[in-house]
């Protein structure tokens, strides 16, 4: 467990000052915090499966699965249980410790939730940690998932409240905070982060990090995604983010959320080995592993294994980062 105090009162200018540090100073600070809380050579590995694909009613400007954009994606209804179990077994055999199932819904209906609960129970029975991301949740739905034994719920803030309206119009930033509150209240571990490289400013990145760190409890996992540009979506063609700016943002996430797993998430397929190595140095200690993310390709698994070997990193479950679950 980290011996760095957990703060929930980060001011915007403090976070901006961290982002503005000379790169070497920032990396040094991030390593100090990282080593106080974690084995620096261990990486937690999650695998993803899209259990319901496409035809989503939302208009998230980055997403291949919105029915509003023509991305050529093949739609798929909710997968049968046996297909989910096979995918989870394969992920376990490759070394994943957590299995994350994603559905292209604005929110789950109660009927669909029952089917997802069966999946959660089956994946749990394989000895994997379970994570799902189904969109907005009501309080009772979160309670039902907790009773079914769900470990993590992923729901990202995505970007700053200030930039949010330029990316999504069909749900509010406050809706996301409400879902996180329902998940937290139910006692499910929270996984929440965002996407970089959508044309936001450094100050937006500071604002996103501020929102995450000033939640009543730090998310247990903080996925930092680099926008995967999908042809047909409004954000396709956005200017690429400077890779060092991405690394800086990871480092600041590590510093201000010292006990959370910081996940280097979507976008690794486009990153050089050197950029990924800098992200790990900056305190990222989790990845999505497996050939596919939800609808796009991930970094190839043999390439990942080679990189881990070159860096002397071990794929292992971290000792429960459990940012602040002890106080639940
Ligand atoms: N439909 C649910 C929702 O939006 O909450 C769950 C699935 S959704 C695909 C989960 C998250 O994946 C999004 O909130 C976003 O942060 C991330 N994501 C989706 N498409 C992405 C892309 N093209 N590049 C990077 N991250 C992406
Ligand atoms: C998260 O933060 N990133 C994952 C997971 N949570 C569900 C999703 C990434 C999706 C990338 C685009 C795609 O494959 O559709
Ligand atoms: Fe739908 Fe989720 Fe994609 Fe938004 S991010 S369009 S809610 S699948």
Short mmCIF file of C-alpha atoms and ligand atoms in Angstrom, two decimals:
data_model
loop_
_atom_site.label_atom_id
_atom_site.label_comp_id
_atom_site.label_asym_id
_atom_site.label_seq_id
_atom_site.Cartn_x
_atom_site.Cartn_y
_atom_site.Cartn_z
CA UNK A 1 0.00 0.00 0.00
CA UNK A 2 1.24 3.49 -0.82
CA UNK A 3 2.65 5.58 2.00
CA UNK A 4 1.95 8.75 0.00
CA UNK A 5 -1.03 10.54 1.55
CA UNK A 6 -4.21 10.42 -0.53
CA UNK A 7 -5.53 13.90 -1.27
CA UNK A 8 -8.92 14.90 -2.63
CA UNK A 9 -8.40 18.65 -2.66
CA UNK A 10 -6.19 19.11 -5.68
CA UNK A 11 -6.36 22.63 -7.12
CA UNK A 12 -6.21 23.09 -10.88
CA UNK A 13 -3.06 25.21 -10.71
CA UNK A 14 -1.23 22.57 -8.65
CA UNK A 15 -1.99 19.97 -11.31
CA UNK A 16 -1.03 22.33 -14.11
CA UNK A 17 2.23 23.09 -12.28
CA UNK A 18 3.00 19.35 -12.23
CA UNK A 19 2.23 19.05 -15.96
CA UNK A 20 4.54 22.05 -16.58
CA UNK A 21 7.54 20.60 -14.69
CA UNK A 22 10.74 19.93 -16.61
CA UNK A 23 10.26 16.41 -17.99
CA UNK A 24 13.07 14.85 -15.94
CA UNK A 25 11.80 16.37 -12.71
CA UNK A 26 8.28 15.13 -13.43
CA UNK A 27 9.49 11.60 -14.17
CA UNK A 28 11.57 11.58 -10.98
CA UNK A 29 8.58 12.65 -8.88
CA UNK A 30 6.38 10.03 -10.53
CA UNK A 31 8.94 7.26 -9.92
CA UNK A 32 9.27 8.22 -6.28
CA UNK A 33 5.51 7.99 -5.77
CA UNK A 34 5.28 4.82 -7.83
CA UNK A 35 7.98 3.02 -5.88
CA UNK A 36 6.46 4.03 -2.55
CA UNK A 37 3.28 2.17 -3.48
CA UNK A 38 4.06 -0.56 -5.99
CA UNK A 39 6.60 -3.02 -7.26
CA UNK A 40 7.89 -0.95 -10.24
CA UNK A 41 8.55 -4.02 -12.38
CA UNK A 42 5.08 -5.53 -12.14
CA UNK A 43 2.27 -4.90 -14.57
CA UNK A 44 -1.33 -5.96 -14.03
CA UNK A 45 -3.00 -7.38 -17.12
CA UNK A 46 -6.66 -7.09 -18.10
CA UNK A 47 -8.31 -8.53 -21.20
CA UNK A 48 -11.30 -7.07 -22.97
CA UNK A 49 -14.29 -8.57 -24.72
CA UNK A 50 -17.09 -6.75 -26.47
CA UNK A 51 -20.22 -8.62 -25.38
CA UNK A 52 -22.61 -6.39 -27.34
CA UNK A 53 -21.30 -4.47 -30.30
CA UNK A 54 -22.46 -1.37 -32.19
CA UNK A 55 -25.88 0.23 -32.74
CA UNK A 56 -25.44 2.43 -29.68
CA UNK A 57 -27.83 5.35 -29.26
CA UNK A 58 -25.14 7.68 -27.87
CA UNK A 59 -23.09 10.12 -29.95
CA UNK A 60 -19.63 9.90 -28.33
CA UNK A 61 -17.47 11.54 -30.99
CA UNK A 62 -14.63 9.05 -30.69
CA UNK A 63 -16.66 5.85 -30.83
CA UNK A 64 -16.88 3.26 -33.58
CA UNK A 65 -20.08 1.90 -32.01
CA UNK A 66 -22.39 4.89 -32.18
CA UNK A 67 -25.35 4.31 -34.53
CA UNK A 68 -24.98 7.95 -35.55
CA UNK A 69 -21.73 7.41 -37.46
CA UNK A 70 -21.00 5.26 -40.44
CA UNK A 71 -17.90 3.36 -39.36
CA UNK A 72 -18.57 0.09 -41.20
CA UNK A 73 -18.63 -1.80 -37.89
CA UNK A 74 -20.49 -5.10 -37.83
CA UNK A 75 -23.18 -5.05 -35.14
CA UNK A 76 -23.58 -7.96 -32.74
CA UNK A 77 -26.29 -8.73 -30.20
CA UNK A 78 -25.50 -9.73 -26.64
CA UNK A 79 -23.19 -12.76 -26.87
CA UNK A 80 -24.28 -16.16 -25.61
CA UNK A 81 -22.81 -17.21 -22.28
CA UNK A 82 -20.68 -20.04 -23.69
CA UNK A 83 -18.84 -17.66 -26.04
CA UNK A 84 -18.04 -15.37 -23.15
CA UNK A 85 -16.73 -18.27 -21.07
CA UNK A 86 -14.49 -19.47 -23.93
CA UNK A 87 -13.04 -15.98 -24.37
CA UNK A 88 -12.40 -15.65 -20.64
CA UNK A 89 -10.68 -19.05 -20.52
CA UNK A 90 -8.45 -18.03 -23.41
CA UNK A 91 -7.59 -14.72 -21.72
CA UNK A 92 -6.74 -16.53 -18.49
CA UNK A 93 -4.51 -18.99 -20.34
CA UNK A 94 -2.59 -16.03 -21.80
CA UNK A 95 -1.97 -14.55 -18.36
CA UNK A 96 -4.79 -12.07 -17.80
CA UNK A 97 -5.86 -11.58 -14.20
CA UNK A 98 -8.94 -9.46 -14.94
CA UNK A 99 -11.58 -9.92 -17.62
CA UNK A 100 -13.46 -6.84 -18.71
CA UNK A 101 -16.71 -7.09 -20.68
CA UNK A 102 -17.99 -4.06 -22.56
CA UNK A 103 -21.42 -3.41 -24.03
CA UNK A 104 -22.43 -0.66 -26.46
CA UNK A 105 -25.37 0.57 -24.41
CA UNK A 106 -26.40 3.95 -23.08
CA UNK A 107 -27.48 1.92 -20.04
CA UNK A 108 -28.44 -1.73 -19.49
CA UNK A 109 -32.08 -2.80 -19.32
CA UNK A 110 -32.93 -4.92 -16.27
CA UNK A 111 -33.41 -7.93 -18.56
CA UNK A 112 -29.98 -7.52 -20.12
CA UNK A 113 -28.47 -6.97 -16.70
CA UNK A 114 -29.66 -10.44 -15.66
CA UNK A 115 -27.79 -11.97 -18.58
CA UNK A 116 -24.65 -9.99 -17.81
CA UNK A 117 -24.86 -11.13 -14.18
CA UNK A 118 -24.70 -14.75 -15.39
CA UNK A 119 -21.56 -13.84 -17.33
CA UNK A 120 -19.99 -12.15 -14.30
CA UNK A 121 -20.65 -15.23 -12.16
CA UNK A 122 -19.22 -17.59 -14.78
CA UNK A 123 -16.06 -15.51 -15.26
CA UNK A 124 -15.63 -15.22 -11.51
CA UNK A 125 -15.88 -19.02 -11.24
CA UNK A 126 -12.88 -19.29 -13.60
CA UNK A 127 -10.82 -17.48 -10.96
CA UNK A 128 -10.60 -14.18 -12.82
CA UNK A 129 -11.39 -10.73 -11.49
CA UNK A 130 -14.47 -9.41 -13.21
CA UNK A 131 -15.02 -5.98 -14.72
CA UNK A 132 -17.88 -4.69 -16.83
CA UNK A 133 -18.69 -1.47 -18.63
CA UNK A 134 -22.32 -1.14 -19.65
CA UNK A 135 -22.94 2.62 -19.61
CA UNK A 136 -24.99 4.46 -16.99
CA UNK A 137 -26.18 2.48 -13.96
CA UNK A 138 -29.01 3.08 -11.53
CA UNK A 139 -28.33 2.62 -7.84
CA UNK A 140 -30.35 -0.64 -7.59
CA UNK A 141 -28.58 -2.05 -10.64
CA UNK A 142 -25.22 -1.39 -9.00
CA UNK A 143 -26.44 -3.13 -5.84
CA UNK A 144 -27.52 -6.17 -7.85
CA UNK A 145 -24.13 -6.35 -9.52
CA UNK A 146 -22.40 -6.16 -6.15
CA UNK A 147 -24.56 -9.01 -4.85
CA UNK A 148 -23.60 -11.05 -7.93
CA UNK A 149 -19.94 -10.64 -6.96
CA UNK A 150 -18.79 -8.08 -9.54
CA UNK A 151 -15.30 -6.77 -8.73
CA UNK A 152 -14.94 -3.65 -10.95
CA UNK A 153 -17.17 -1.32 -12.94
CA UNK A 154 -15.54 0.78 -15.68
CA UNK A 155 -17.12 4.12 -16.42
CA UNK A 156 -14.88 6.86 -17.74
CA UNK A 157 -15.23 10.60 -17.27
CA UNK A 158 -13.60 10.71 -20.71
CA UNK A 159 -12.47 14.36 -20.66
CA UNK A 160 -12.73 17.63 -18.74
CA UNK A 161 -16.18 19.02 -17.93
CA UNK A 162 -15.20 22.06 -20.02
CA UNK A 163 -14.35 20.09 -23.19
CA UNK A 164 -16.99 17.41 -22.70
CA UNK A 165 -19.71 19.13 -24.75
CA UNK A 166 -17.52 19.08 -27.83
CA UNK A 167 -17.32 15.28 -27.69
CA UNK A 168 -20.70 14.02 -26.40
CA UNK A 169 -24.17 15.58 -26.41
CA UNK A 170 -26.44 12.66 -25.46
CA UNK A 171 -25.46 12.46 -21.79
CA UNK A 172 -24.08 14.94 -19.33
CA UNK A 173 -20.83 14.94 -17.41
CA UNK A 174 -22.95 14.92 -14.25
CA UNK A 175 -24.61 11.65 -15.40
CA UNK A 176 -21.17 10.06 -15.35
CA UNK A 177 -20.46 11.32 -11.84
CA UNK A 178 -23.86 9.96 -10.75
CA UNK A 179 -23.09 6.48 -12.12
CA UNK A 180 -19.72 6.49 -10.37
CA UNK A 181 -21.48 7.44 -7.12
CA UNK A 182 -23.91 4.51 -7.49
CA UNK A 183 -21.03 2.09 -8.13
CA UNK A 184 -19.01 3.44 -5.22
CA UNK A 185 -22.00 3.31 -2.89
CA UNK A 186 -22.61 -0.34 -3.80
CA UNK A 187 -19.02 -1.12 -2.76
CA UNK A 188 -17.83 -2.13 -6.24
CA UNK A 189 -14.29 -1.13 -7.18
CA UNK A 190 -14.33 1.84 -9.53
CA UNK A 191 -12.38 1.95 -12.78
CA UNK A 192 -12.52 5.43 -14.30
CA UNK A 193 -10.27 7.50 -16.51
CA UNK A 194 -10.38 9.22 -19.85
CA UNK A 195 -9.15 9.68 -23.38
CA UNK A 196 -6.29 11.94 -24.49
CA UNK A 197 -5.64 13.21 -27.99
CA UNK A 198 -9.20 14.37 -28.77
CA UNK A 199 -8.06 17.95 -29.44
CA UNK A 200 -8.30 18.98 -25.77
CA UNK A 201 -5.83 21.44 -24.21
CA UNK A 202 -3.32 20.78 -21.44
CA UNK A 203 -5.64 22.62 -19.13
CA UNK A 204 -8.44 20.17 -20.08
CA UNK A 205 -6.13 17.28 -19.23
CA UNK A 206 -5.41 18.93 -15.87
CA UNK A 207 -9.15 19.37 -15.32
CA UNK A 208 -9.91 15.70 -16.11
CA UNK A 209 -7.21 14.58 -13.65
CA UNK A 210 -8.54 16.99 -11.05
CA UNK A 211 -12.05 15.54 -11.40
CA UNK A 212 -10.72 11.99 -10.99
CA UNK A 213 -8.47 12.73 -8.03
CA UNK A 214 -11.09 14.81 -6.22
CA UNK A 215 -13.77 12.11 -6.35
CA UNK A 216 -14.74 11.03 -2.81
CA UNK A 217 -12.42 8.06 -3.32
CA UNK A 218 -9.72 7.72 -5.96
CA UNK A 219 -10.75 5.22 -8.66
CA UNK A 220 -9.03 1.88 -8.02
CA UNK A 221 -8.04 1.77 -11.69
CA UNK A 222 -7.48 4.78 -13.91
CA UNK A 223 -7.44 3.90 -17.61
CA UNK A 224 -5.64 6.51 -19.71
CA UNK A 225 -6.65 5.94 -23.32
CA UNK A 226 -5.03 7.51 -26.34
CA UNK A 227 -7.74 8.21 -28.91
CA UNK A 228 -7.94 5.38 -31.45
CA UNK A 229 -8.98 7.30 -34.53
CA UNK A 230 -11.84 5.52 -36.25
CA UNK A 231 -12.80 6.54 -39.77
CA UNK A 232 -16.37 7.83 -39.90
CA UNK A 233 -16.34 9.29 -36.36
CA UNK A 234 -16.26 13.07 -35.86
CA UNK A 235 -12.86 12.88 -34.17
CA UNK A 236 -11.20 11.06 -37.07
CA UNK A 237 -8.39 13.27 -38.37
CA UNK A 238 -7.77 15.08 -35.06
CA UNK A 239 -4.15 16.28 -34.79
CA UNK A 240 -2.03 13.67 -33.04
CA UNK A 241 -1.05 14.40 -29.45
CA UNK A 242 2.67 14.83 -28.71
CA UNK A 243 3.69 11.45 -27.19
CA UNK A 244 5.65 13.22 -24.44
CA UNK A 245 2.50 15.11 -23.46
CA UNK A 246 0.74 11.76 -23.08
CA UNK A 247 3.61 10.51 -20.87
CA UNK A 248 3.41 13.68 -18.76
CA UNK A 249 -0.30 13.12 -18.17
CA UNK A 250 0.33 9.52 -17.06
CA UNK A 251 3.02 10.76 -14.65
CA UNK A 252 0.68 13.32 -13.10
CA UNK A 253 -2.08 10.71 -12.75
CA UNK A 254 0.42 8.55 -10.86
CA UNK A 255 1.48 11.41 -8.57
CA UNK A 256 -1.99 12.57 -7.62
CA UNK A 257 -3.58 9.07 -7.37
CA UNK A 258 -0.68 7.22 -5.72
CA UNK A 259 -2.51 4.01 -4.79
CA UNK A 260 -4.47 3.50 -8.01
CA UNK A 261 -3.56 1.22 -10.87
CA UNK A 262 -2.87 3.54 -13.80
CA UNK A 263 -3.71 1.67 -16.98
CA UNK A 264 -2.02 2.39 -20.28
CA UNK A 265 -5.18 1.59 -22.20
CA UNK A 266 -6.35 2.07 -25.80
CA UNK A 267 -3.84 3.34 -28.33
CA UNK A 268 -0.83 1.14 -27.49
CA UNK A 269 -0.97 -0.27 -31.02
CA UNK A 270 0.07 3.15 -32.30
CA UNK A 271 2.73 3.75 -29.66
CA UNK A 272 6.43 3.02 -30.08
CA UNK A 273 8.07 0.66 -27.60
CA UNK A 274 10.01 3.66 -26.31
CA UNK A 275 6.84 5.63 -25.61
CA UNK A 276 5.32 2.69 -23.74
CA UNK A 277 8.55 2.28 -21.74
CA UNK A 278 8.31 5.95 -20.74
CA UNK A 279 4.69 5.44 -19.69
CA UNK A 280 5.75 2.55 -17.43
CA UNK A 281 8.53 4.73 -16.03
CA UNK A 282 5.94 7.45 -15.44
CA UNK A 283 3.97 5.02 -13.27
CA UNK A 284 1.61 3.16 -15.57
CA UNK A 285 1.27 -0.34 -14.08
CA UNK A 286 -1.54 -1.99 -15.97
CA UNK A 287 -2.41 -2.69 -19.59
CA UNK A 288 -5.08 -4.22 -21.76
CA UNK A 289 -3.60 -7.39 -23.16
CA UNK A 290 -4.94 -9.43 -26.05
CA UNK A 291 -5.22 -8.98 -29.80
CA UNK A 292 -8.45 -6.93 -29.62
CA UNK A 293 -9.69 -4.04 -27.52
CA UNK A 294 -13.47 -3.78 -27.99
CA UNK A 295 -13.81 -3.16 -31.72
CA UNK A 296 -10.27 -2.20 -32.73
CA UNK A 297 -6.93 -4.00 -32.73
CA UNK A 298 -4.71 -3.90 -29.68
CA UNK A 299 -0.94 -4.26 -29.63
CA UNK A 300 -0.11 -7.88 -30.62
CA UNK A 301 0.45 -10.20 -27.66
CA UNK A 302 3.82 -11.57 -28.83
CA UNK A 303 5.01 -8.00 -29.36
CA UNK A 304 3.90 -7.19 -25.81
CA UNK A 305 5.69 -10.21 -24.41
CA UNK A 306 8.90 -9.21 -26.19
CA UNK A 307 8.64 -5.66 -24.89
CA UNK A 308 8.06 -6.88 -21.35
CA UNK A 309 11.07 -9.12 -21.61
CA UNK A 310 13.24 -6.27 -22.89
CA UNK A 311 12.09 -4.09 -20.00
CA UNK A 312 12.29 -6.81 -17.33
CA UNK A 313 8.61 -6.31 -16.53
CA UNK A 314 6.47 -9.10 -15.12
CA UNK A 315 2.82 -9.59 -15.92
CA UNK A 316 1.29 -10.25 -12.56
CA UNK A 317 -1.64 -9.18 -10.49
CA UNK A 318 -0.55 -6.28 -8.30
CA UNK A 319 -0.97 -6.70 -4.60
CA UNK A 320 -4.42 -5.18 -4.16
CA UNK A 321 -3.86 -1.53 -5.14
CA UNK A 322 -7.35 -1.08 -3.69
CA UNK A 323 -6.96 2.67 -3.70
CA UNK A 324 -9.31 3.34 -0.82
CA UNK A 325 -11.59 0.36 -0.57
CA UNK A 326 -10.48 -0.35 2.97
CA UNK A 327 -12.65 2.52 4.09
CA UNK A 328 -15.82 1.23 2.41
N1 LIG B 1 -21.07 2.04 -23.70
C1 LIG B 1 -20.43 2.11 -22.44
C2 LIG B 1 -20.01 3.50 -22.07
O1 LIG B 1 -19.78 4.33 -22.96
O2 LIG B 1 -19.89 3.77 -20.88
C3 LIG B 1 -19.25 1.17 -22.31
C4 LIG B 1 -18.28 0.97 -23.46
S1 LIG B 1 -17.33 2.37 -23.98
C5 LIG B 1 -16.65 1.76 -25.46
C6 LIG B 1 -16.03 2.46 -22.79
C7 LIG B 1 -14.97 3.55 -22.95
O3 LIG B 1 -14.07 3.20 -24.00
C8 LIG B 1 -15.41 4.94 -23.33
O4 LIG B 1 -15.92 5.66 -22.25
C9 LIG B 1 -14.12 5.56 -23.82
O5 LIG B 1 -13.42 6.16 -22.76
C10 LIG B 1 -13.35 4.35 -24.36
N2 LIG B 1 -13.25 4.41 -25.83
C11 LIG B 1 -14.22 4.12 -26.71
N3 LIG B 1 -13.82 4.32 -27.99
C12 LIG B 1 -12.53 4.76 -27.91
C13 LIG B 1 -11.57 5.15 -28.88
N4 LIG B 1 -11.86 5.16 -30.18
N5 LIG B 1 -10.35 5.53 -28.46
C14 LIG B 1 -10.06 5.54 -27.13
N6 LIG B 1 -10.94 5.18 -26.17
C15 LIG B 1 -12.16 4.81 -26.53
C1 LIG B 2 -11.29 1.88 -21.27
O1 LIG B 2 -11.00 2.90 -20.63
N1 LIG B 2 -10.78 1.55 -22.45
C2 LIG B 2 -11.38 0.33 -22.94
C3 LIG B 2 -12.27 -0.11 -21.76
N2 LIG B 2 -12.19 0.99 -20.87
C4 LIG B 2 -13.62 -0.60 -21.96
C5 LIG B 2 -12.07 0.50 -24.24
C6 LIG B 2 -11.15 0.97 -25.34
C7 LIG B 2 -11.90 0.98 -26.61
C8 LIG B 2 -11.03 1.33 -27.77
C9 LIG B 2 -11.78 1.38 -29.05
C10 LIG B 2 -12.41 0.09 -29.45
O2 LIG B 2 -11.73 -0.96 -29.54
O3 LIG B 2 -13.61 0.11 -29.75
FE1 LIG B 3 -22.10 4.03 -26.97
FE2 LIG B 3 -20.23 3.72 -25.11
FE3 LIG B 3 -19.56 4.16 -27.68
FE4 LIG B 3 -20.60 6.13 -26.27
S1 LIG B 3 -18.65 5.09 -25.87
S2 LIG B 3 -21.21 5.55 -28.36
S3 LIG B 3 -22.05 5.03 -24.97
S4 LIG B 3 -20.60 2.39 -26.87
#
